[in-house]
Coordinates of N, CA and C in Angstrom, one line a residue:
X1 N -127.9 -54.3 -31.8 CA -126.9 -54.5 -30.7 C -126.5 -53.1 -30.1
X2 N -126.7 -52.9 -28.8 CA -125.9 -51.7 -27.9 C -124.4 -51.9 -28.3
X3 N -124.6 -50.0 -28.3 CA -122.8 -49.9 -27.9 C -121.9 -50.9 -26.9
X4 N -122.7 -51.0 -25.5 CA -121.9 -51.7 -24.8 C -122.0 -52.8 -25.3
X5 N -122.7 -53.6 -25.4 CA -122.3 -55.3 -26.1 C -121.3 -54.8 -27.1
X6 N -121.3 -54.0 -28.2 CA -120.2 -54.2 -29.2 C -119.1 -53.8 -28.4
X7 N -118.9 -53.2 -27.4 CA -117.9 -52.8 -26.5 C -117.3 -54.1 -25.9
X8 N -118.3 -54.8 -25.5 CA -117.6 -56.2 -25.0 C -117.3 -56.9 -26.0
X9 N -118.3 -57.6 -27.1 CA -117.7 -58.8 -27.7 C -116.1 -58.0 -28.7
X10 N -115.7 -56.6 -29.2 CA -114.9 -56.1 -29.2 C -113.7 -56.6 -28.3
X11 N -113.5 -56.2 -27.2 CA -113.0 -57.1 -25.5 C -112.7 -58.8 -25.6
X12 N -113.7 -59.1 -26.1 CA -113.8 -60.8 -25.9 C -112.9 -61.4 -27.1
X13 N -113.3 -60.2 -28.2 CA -112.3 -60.9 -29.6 C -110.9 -60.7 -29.2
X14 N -110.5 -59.3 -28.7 CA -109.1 -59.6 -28.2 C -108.6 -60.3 -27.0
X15 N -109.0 -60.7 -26.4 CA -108.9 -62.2 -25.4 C -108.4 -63.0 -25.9
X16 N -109.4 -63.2 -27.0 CA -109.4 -64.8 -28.0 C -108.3 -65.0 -28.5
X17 N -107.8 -63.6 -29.8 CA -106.5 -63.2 -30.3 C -105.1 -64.2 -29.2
X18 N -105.8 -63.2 -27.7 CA -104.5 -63.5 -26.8 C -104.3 -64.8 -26.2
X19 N -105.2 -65.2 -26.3 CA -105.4 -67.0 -25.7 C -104.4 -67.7 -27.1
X20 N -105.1 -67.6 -28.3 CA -104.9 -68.1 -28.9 C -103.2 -68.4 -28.9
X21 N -102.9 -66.6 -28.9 CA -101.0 -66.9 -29.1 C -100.7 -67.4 -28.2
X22 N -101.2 -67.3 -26.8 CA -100.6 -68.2 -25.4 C -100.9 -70.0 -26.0
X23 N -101.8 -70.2 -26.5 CA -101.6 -71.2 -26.6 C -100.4 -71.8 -27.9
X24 N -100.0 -71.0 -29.1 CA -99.1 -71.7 -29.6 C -98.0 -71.3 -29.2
X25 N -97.7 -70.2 -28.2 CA -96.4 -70.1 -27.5 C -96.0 -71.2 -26.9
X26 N -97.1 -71.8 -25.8 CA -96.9 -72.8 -24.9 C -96.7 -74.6 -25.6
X27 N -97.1 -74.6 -27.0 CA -97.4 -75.9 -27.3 C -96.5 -76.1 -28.4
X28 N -95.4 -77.3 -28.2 CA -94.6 -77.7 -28.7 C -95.2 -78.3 -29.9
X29 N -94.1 -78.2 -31.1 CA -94.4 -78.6 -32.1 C -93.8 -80.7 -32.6
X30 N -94.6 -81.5 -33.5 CA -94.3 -82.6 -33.1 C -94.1 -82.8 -34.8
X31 N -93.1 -83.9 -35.2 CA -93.0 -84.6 -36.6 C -92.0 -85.6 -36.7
X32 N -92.7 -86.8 -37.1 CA -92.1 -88.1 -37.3 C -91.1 -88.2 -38.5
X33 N -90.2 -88.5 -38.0 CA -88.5 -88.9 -38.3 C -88.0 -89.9 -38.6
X34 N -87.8 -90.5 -39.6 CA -87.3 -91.7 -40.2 C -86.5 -91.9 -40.2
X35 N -85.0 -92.5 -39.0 CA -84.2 -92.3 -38.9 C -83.4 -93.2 -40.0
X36 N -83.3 -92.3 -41.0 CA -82.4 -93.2 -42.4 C -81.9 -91.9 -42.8
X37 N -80.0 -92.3 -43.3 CA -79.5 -91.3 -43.3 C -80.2 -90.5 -45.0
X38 N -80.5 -89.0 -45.1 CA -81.0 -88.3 -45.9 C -82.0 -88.1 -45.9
X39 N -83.0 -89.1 -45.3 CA -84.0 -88.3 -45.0 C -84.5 -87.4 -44.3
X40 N -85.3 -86.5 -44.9 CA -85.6 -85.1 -44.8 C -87.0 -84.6 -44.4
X41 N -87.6 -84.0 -43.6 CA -88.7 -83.8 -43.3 C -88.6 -82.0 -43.0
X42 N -89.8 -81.3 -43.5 CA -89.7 -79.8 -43.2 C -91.4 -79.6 -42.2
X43 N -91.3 -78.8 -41.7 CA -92.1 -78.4 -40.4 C -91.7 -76.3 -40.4
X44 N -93.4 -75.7 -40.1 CA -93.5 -74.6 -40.2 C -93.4 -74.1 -38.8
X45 N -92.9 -73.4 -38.1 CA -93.2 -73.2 -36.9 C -93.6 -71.0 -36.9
X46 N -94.4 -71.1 -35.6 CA -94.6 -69.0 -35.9 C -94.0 -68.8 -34.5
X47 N -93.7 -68.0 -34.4 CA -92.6 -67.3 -32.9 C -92.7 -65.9 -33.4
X48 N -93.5 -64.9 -31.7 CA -93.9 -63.8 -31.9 C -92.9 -63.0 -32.0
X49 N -91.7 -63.7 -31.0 CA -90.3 -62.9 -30.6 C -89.1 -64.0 -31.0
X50 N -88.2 -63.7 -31.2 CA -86.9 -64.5 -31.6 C -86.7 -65.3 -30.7
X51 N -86.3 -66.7 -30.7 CA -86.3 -67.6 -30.0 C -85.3 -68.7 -30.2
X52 N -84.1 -69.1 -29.2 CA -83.2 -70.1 -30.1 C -84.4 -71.3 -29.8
X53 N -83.8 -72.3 -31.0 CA -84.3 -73.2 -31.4 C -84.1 -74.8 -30.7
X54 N -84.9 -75.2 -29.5 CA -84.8 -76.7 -28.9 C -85.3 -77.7 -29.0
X55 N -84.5 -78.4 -29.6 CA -85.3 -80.0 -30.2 C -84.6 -81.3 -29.4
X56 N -85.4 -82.2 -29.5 CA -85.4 -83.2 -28.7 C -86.2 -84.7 -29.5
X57 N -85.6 -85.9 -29.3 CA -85.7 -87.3 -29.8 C -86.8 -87.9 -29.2
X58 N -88.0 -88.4 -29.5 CA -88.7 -88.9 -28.3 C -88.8 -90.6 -29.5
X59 N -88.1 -91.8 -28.6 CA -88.3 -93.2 -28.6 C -88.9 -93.9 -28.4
X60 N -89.8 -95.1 -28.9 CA -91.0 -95.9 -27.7 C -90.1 -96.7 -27.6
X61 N -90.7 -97.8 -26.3 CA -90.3 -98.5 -25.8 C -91.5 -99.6 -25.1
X62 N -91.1 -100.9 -24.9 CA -91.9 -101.3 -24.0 C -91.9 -100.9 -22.8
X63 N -92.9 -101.2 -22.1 CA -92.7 -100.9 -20.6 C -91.7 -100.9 -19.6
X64 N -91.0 -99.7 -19.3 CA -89.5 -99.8 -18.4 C -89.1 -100.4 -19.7
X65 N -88.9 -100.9 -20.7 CA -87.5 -101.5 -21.3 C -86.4 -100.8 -21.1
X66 N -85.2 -101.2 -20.8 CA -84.2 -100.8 -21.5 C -83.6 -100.9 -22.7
X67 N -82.9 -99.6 -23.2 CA -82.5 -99.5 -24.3 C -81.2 -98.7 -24.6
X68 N -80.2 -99.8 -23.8 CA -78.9 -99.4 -24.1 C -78.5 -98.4 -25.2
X69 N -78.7 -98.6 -26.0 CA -78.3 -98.2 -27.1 C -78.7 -96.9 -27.0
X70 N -79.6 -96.6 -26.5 CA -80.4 -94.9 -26.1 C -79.3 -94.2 -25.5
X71 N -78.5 -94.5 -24.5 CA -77.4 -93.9 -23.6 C -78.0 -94.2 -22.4
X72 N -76.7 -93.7 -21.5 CA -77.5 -93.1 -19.9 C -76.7 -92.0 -19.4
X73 N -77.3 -91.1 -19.4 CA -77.4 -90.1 -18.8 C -76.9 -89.9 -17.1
X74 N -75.1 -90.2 -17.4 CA -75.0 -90.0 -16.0 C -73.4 -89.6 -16.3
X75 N -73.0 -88.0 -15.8 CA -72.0 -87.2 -16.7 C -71.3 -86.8 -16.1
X76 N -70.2 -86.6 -16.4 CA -69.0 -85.8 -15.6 C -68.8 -84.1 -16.4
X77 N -68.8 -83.5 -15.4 CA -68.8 -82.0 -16.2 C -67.6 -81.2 -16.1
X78 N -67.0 -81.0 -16.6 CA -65.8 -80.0 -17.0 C -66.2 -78.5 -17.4
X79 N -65.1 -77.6 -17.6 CA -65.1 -76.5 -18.1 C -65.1 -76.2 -19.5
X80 N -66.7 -75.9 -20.1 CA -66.7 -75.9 -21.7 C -67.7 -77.2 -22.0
X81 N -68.1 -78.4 -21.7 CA -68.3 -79.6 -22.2 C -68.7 -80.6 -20.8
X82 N -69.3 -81.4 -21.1 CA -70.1 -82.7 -20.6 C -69.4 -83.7 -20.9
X83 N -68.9 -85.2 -20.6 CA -68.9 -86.2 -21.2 C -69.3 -87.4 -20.6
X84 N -70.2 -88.0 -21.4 CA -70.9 -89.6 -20.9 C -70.3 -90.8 -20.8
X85 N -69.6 -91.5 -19.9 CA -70.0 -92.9 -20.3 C -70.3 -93.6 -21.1
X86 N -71.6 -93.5 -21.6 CA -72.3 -94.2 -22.4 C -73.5 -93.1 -23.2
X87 N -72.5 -92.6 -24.2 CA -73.3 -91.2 -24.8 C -74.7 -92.1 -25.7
X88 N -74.8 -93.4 -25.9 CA -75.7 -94.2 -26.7 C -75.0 -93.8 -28.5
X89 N -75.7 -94.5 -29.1 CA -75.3 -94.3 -30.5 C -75.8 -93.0 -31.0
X90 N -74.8 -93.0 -31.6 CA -74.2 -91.4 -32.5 C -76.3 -90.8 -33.4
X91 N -77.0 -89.7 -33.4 CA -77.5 -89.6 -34.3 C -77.2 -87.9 -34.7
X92 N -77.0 -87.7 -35.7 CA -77.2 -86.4 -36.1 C -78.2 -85.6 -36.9
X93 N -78.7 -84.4 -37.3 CA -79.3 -83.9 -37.7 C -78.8 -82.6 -38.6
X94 N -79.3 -82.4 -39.8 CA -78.8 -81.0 -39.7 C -79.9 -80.1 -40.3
X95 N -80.1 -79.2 -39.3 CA -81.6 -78.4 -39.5 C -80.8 -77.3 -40.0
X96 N -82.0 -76.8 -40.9 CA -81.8 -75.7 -42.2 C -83.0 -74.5 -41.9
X97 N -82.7 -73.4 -42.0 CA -83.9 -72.5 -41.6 C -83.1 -70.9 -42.3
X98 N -84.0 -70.4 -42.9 CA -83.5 -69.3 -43.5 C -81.9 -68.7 -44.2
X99 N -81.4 -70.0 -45.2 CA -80.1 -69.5 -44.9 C -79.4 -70.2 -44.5
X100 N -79.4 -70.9 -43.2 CA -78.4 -71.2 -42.4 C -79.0 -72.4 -42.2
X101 N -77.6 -73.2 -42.2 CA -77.6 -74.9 -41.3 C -76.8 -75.4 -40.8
X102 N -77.6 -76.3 -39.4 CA -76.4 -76.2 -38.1 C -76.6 -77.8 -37.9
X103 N -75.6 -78.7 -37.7 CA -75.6 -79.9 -37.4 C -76.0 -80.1 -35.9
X104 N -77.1 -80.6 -35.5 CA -77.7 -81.1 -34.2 C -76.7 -82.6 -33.6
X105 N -76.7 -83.1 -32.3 CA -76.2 -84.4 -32.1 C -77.3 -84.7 -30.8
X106 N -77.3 -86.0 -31.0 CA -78.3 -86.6 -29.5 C -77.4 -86.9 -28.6
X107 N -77.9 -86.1 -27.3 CA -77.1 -86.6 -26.4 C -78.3 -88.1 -25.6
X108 N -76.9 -88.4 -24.5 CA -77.9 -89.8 -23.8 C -79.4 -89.5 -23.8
X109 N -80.3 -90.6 -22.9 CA -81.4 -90.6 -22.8 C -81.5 -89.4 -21.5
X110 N -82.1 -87.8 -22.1 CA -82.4 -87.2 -20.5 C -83.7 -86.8 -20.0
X111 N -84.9 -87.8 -20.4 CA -86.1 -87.8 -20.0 C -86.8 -88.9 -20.2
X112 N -87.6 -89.4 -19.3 CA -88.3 -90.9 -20.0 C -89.6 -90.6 -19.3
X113 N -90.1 -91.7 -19.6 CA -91.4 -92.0 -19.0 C -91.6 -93.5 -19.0
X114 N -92.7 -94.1 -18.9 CA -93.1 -96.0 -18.6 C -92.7 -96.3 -20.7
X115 N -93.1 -95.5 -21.5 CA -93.4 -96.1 -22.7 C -92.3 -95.3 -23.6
X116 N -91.7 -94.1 -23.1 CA -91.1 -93.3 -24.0 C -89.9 -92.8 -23.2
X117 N -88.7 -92.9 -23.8 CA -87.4 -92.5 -23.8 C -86.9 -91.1 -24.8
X118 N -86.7 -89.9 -24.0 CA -86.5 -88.6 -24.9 C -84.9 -88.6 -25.1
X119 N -84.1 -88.0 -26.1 CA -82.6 -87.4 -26.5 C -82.8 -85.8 -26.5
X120 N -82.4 -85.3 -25.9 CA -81.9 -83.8 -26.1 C -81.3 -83.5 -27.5
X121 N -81.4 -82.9 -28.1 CA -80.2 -82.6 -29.0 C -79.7 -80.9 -28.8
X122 N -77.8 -80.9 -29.2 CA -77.5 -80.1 -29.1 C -77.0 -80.1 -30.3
X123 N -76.4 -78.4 -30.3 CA -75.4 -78.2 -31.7 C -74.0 -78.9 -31.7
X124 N -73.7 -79.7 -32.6 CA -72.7 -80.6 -32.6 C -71.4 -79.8 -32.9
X125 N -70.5 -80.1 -32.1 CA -68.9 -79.4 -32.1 C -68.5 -80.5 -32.3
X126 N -67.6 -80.9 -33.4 CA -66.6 -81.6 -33.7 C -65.2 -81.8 -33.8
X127 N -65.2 -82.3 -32.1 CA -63.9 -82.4 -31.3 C -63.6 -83.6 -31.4
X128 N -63.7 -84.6 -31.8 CA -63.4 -85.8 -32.3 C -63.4 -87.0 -31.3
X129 N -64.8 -86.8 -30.4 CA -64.5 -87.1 -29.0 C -66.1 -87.7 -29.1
X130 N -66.8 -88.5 -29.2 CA -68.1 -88.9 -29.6 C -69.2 -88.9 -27.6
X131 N -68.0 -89.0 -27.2 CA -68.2 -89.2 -25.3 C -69.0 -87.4 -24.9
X132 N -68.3 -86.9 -25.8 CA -67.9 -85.4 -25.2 C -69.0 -84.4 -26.3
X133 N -69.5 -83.5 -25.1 CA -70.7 -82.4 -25.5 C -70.3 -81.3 -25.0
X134 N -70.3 -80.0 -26.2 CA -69.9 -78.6 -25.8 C -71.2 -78.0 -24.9
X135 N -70.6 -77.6 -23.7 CA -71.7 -77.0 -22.6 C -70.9 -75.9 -21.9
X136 N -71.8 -75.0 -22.1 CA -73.1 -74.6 -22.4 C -73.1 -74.9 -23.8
X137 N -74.3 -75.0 -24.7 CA -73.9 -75.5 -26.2 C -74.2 -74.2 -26.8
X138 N -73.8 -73.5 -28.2 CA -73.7 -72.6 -28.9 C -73.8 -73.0 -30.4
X139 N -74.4 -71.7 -31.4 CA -74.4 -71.5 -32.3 C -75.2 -72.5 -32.7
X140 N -76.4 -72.6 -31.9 CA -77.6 -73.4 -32.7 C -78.3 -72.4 -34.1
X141 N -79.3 -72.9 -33.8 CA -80.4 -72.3 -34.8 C -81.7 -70.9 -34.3
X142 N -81.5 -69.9 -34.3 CA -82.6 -69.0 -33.7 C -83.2 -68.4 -34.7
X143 N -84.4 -68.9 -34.5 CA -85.7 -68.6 -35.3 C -86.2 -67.1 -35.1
X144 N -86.3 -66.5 -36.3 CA -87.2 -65.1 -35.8 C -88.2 -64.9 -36.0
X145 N -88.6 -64.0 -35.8 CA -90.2 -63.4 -35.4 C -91.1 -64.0 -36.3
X146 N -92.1 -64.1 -36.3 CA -93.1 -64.9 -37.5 C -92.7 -66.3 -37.8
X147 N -93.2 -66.8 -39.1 CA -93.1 -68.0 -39.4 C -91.5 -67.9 -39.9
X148 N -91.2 -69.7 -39.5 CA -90.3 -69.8 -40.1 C -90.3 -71.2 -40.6
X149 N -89.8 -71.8 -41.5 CA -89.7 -73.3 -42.2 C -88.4 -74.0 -41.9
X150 N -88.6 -75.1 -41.3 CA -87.2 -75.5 -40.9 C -87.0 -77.4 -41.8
X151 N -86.0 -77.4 -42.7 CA -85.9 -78.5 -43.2 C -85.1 -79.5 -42.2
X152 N -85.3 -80.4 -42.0 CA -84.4 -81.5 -40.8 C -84.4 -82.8 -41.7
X153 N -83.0 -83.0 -42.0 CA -82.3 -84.0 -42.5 C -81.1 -85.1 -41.6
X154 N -81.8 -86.1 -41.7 CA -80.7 -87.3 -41.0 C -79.3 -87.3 -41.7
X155 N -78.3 -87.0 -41.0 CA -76.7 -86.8 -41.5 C -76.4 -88.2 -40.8
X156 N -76.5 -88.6 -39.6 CA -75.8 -90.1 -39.4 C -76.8 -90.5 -38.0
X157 N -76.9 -92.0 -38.5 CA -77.6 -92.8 -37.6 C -76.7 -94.0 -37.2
X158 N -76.5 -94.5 -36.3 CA -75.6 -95.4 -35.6 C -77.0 -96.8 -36.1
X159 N -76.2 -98.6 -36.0 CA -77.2 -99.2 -36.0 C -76.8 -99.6 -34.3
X160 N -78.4 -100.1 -33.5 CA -79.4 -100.4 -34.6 C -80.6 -99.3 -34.2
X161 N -80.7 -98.3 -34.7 CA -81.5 -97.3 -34.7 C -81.8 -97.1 -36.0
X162 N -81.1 -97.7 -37.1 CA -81.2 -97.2 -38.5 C -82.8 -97.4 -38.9
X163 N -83.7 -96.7 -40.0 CA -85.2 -97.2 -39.6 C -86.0 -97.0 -39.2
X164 N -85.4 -96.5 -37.7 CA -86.5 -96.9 -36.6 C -87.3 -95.2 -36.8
X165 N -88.9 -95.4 -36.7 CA -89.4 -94.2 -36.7 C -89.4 -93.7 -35.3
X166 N -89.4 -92.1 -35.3 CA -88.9 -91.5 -34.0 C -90.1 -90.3 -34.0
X167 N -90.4 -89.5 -32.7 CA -90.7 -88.1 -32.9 C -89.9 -87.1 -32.8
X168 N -89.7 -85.9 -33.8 CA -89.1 -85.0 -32.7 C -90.0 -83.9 -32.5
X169 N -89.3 -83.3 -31.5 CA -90.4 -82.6 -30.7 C -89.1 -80.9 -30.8
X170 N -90.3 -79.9 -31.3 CA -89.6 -78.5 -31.4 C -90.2 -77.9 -30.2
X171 N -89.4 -77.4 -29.4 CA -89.9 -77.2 -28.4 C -90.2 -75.7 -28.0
X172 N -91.4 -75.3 -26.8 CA -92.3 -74.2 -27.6 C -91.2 -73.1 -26.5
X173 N -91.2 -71.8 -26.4 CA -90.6 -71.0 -26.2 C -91.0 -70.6 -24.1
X174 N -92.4 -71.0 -23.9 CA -92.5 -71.6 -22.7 C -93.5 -72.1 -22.6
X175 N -93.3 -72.7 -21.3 CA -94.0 -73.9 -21.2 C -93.6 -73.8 -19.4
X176 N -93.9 -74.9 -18.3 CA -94.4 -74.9 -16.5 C -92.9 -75.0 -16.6
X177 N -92.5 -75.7 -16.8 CA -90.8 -75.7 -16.4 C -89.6 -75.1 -16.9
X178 N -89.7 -74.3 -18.0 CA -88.8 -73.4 -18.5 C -89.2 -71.9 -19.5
X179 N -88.7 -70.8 -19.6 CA -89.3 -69.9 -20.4 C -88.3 -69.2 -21.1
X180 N -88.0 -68.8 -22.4 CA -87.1 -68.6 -23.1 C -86.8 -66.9 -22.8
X181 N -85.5 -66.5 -23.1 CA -85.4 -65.3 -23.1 C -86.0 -64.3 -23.8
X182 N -86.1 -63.8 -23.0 CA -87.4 -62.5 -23.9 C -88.7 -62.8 -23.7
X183 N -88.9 -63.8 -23.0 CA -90.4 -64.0 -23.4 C -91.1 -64.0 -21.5
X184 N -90.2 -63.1 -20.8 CA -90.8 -63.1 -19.3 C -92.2 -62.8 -19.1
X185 N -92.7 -61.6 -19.9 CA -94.0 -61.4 -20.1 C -95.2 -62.0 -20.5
X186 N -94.8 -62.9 -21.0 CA -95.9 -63.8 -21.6 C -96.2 -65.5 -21.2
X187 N -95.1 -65.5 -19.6 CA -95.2 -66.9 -18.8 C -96.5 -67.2 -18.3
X188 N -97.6 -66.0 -18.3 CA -98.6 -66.3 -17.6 C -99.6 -66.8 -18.7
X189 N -99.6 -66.7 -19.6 CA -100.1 -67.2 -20.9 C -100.2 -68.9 -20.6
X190 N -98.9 -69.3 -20.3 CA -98.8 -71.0 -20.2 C -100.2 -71.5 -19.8
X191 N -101.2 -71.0 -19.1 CA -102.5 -71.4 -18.4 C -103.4 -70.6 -19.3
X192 N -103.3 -71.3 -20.7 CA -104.3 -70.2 -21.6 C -105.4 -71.3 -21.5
X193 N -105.2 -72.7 -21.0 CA -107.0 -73.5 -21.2 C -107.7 -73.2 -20.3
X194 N -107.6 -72.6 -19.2 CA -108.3 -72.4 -18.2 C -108.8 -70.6 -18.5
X195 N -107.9 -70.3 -19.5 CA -108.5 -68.8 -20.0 C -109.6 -68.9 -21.1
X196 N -108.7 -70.0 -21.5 CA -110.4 -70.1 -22.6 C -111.5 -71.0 -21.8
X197 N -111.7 -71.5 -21.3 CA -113.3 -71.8 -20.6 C -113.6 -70.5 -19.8
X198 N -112.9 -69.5 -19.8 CA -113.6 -67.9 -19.2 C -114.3 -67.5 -20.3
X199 N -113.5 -67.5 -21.6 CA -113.8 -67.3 -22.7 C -115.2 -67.5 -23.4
X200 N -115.1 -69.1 -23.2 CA -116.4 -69.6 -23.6 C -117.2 -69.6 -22.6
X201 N -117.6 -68.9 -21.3 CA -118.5 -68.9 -20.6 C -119.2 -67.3 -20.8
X202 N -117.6 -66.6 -21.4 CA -118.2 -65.0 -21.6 C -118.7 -64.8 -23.2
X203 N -118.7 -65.6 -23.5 CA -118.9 -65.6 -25.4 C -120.4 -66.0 -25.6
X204 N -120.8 -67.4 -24.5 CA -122.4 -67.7 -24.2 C -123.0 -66.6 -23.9
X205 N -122.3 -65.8 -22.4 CA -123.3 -64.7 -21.4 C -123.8 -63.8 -22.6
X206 N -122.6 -63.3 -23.5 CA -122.8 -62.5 -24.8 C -123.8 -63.0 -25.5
X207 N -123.6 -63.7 -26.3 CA -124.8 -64.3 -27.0 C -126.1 -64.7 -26.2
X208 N -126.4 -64.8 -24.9 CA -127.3 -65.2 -24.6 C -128.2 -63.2 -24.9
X209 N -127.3 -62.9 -24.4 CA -128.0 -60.8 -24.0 C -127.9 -60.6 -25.7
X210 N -127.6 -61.0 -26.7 CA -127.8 -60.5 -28.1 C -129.2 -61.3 -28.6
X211 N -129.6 -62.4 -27.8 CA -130.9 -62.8 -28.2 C -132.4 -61.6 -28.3

C-alpha cells in the first residue's frame, strides 16, 4: 500500500469516528415503561458535552382516537408557570443518574401523530396545583460528558393508564428542530446519513485502488 492510500484510508477512518458521533448525537434514545407504580427500568446513554436531560411519553392509539385522559394541550401562561385545563392524568417519574434524583411530571398531550400521542415531561414543582407547570422548568437532570446510567422509576400513575405499556423517548442533544446548548458546532452533524453513503462510496474507491 502507498503512502498516499494510507494517507486516505487514515482520512476516511476519521470521517467514520465523526459520522458515527453525529449520528448518536442526533438519535434519540427509546425504552418501554410499564406504567405500574415502582417500576423501574435503567437505560445507558453517552453525551460528548454536558447536556440537560429531555424526556417525553410516547402512547398508541387507534387511528385519530381520542384519549381524554392523555390531556389537551391548550394553556394559559403566566409569569413562572403554565396551567391546563385538562392537564390529563397525573404520571410521575423519578429519574436517578449519578447521585442525584429528580421527580419528572407529564404534561398534556404536546405532539401526536395518526397512531401515537407524545407527553413532554417536566421537572415536577410541588405547588399543590396538579393544573399548574413551573415554566421555564428547572433543576432537571444534566448528564455529563461520557456515559451515563440513568434508573427511571414510576412514582404515580393516575387510572386508567395504570399498566398500560408506554415508550419513553430520551431525547438526543440535536436533532432538525432543536439543538442543545453547547452543541452549536456539531448541528451539521444532524445529516450524518447522507455523510455516510459519501463514506461508503469513498471506502469502495479505496478498496477498489488497494486491489
Amino acid at each position: 500500500m502507498t503512502r498516499k492510500l494510507k494517507i486516505h484510508w487514515l482520512f476516511w477512518s476519521l470521517l467514520v469516528a465523526l459520522v458515527a458521533a453525529g449520528a448518536q448525537m442526533s438519535t434519540a434514545e427509546f425504552v418501554t415503561v410499564n406504567l405500574r407504580p415502582q417500576a423501574t427500568v435503567s437505560v445507558s446513554v453517552f453525551r460528548p458535552l454536558p447536556h440537560q436531560l429531555g424526556l417525553a411519553l410516547s402512547f398508541r392509539r387507534r387511528a385519530w382516537q381520542l384519549r381524554p385522559e392523555l390531556g389537551v394541550y391548550a394553556a394559559g401562561q403566566k409569569a413562572g408557570f403554565i396551567e391546563f385545563l385538562q392537564p390529563g392524568v397525573p404520571i410521575k417519574l423519578l429519574v436517578s443518574s449519578e447521585g442525584k434524583a429528580v421527580a419528572y411530571e407529564a404534561l398534556p398531550v404536546t405532539s401526536h401523530s395518526e397512531t401515537v400521542a407524545t407527553r413532554r415531561l417536566l421537572p415536577y414543582t410541588d405547588d399543590g396545583d396538579p393544573k399548574r407547570f413551573q415554566w421555564p422548568s428547572k433543576g432537571g437532570i444534566a448528564l455529563s460528558s461520557g456515559w451515563s446510567t440513568l434508573s427511571i422509576t414510576v412514582l404515580e400513575v393516575g387510572q386508567p393508564l395504570v399498566g398500560e405499556q408506554v415508550t419513553l423517548a430520551i431525547h438526543s442533544p440535536i436533532n432538525l428542530r432543536s439543538m442543545a446548548s453547547g452543541y452549536g458546532l456539531f448541528y451539521w452533524l444532524v445529516f450524518w446519513p447522507w455523510y455516510a453513503l459519501f463514506l461508503v462510496g469513498y471506502g469502495a474507491a479505496l478498496l477498489w485502488k488497494c486491489r
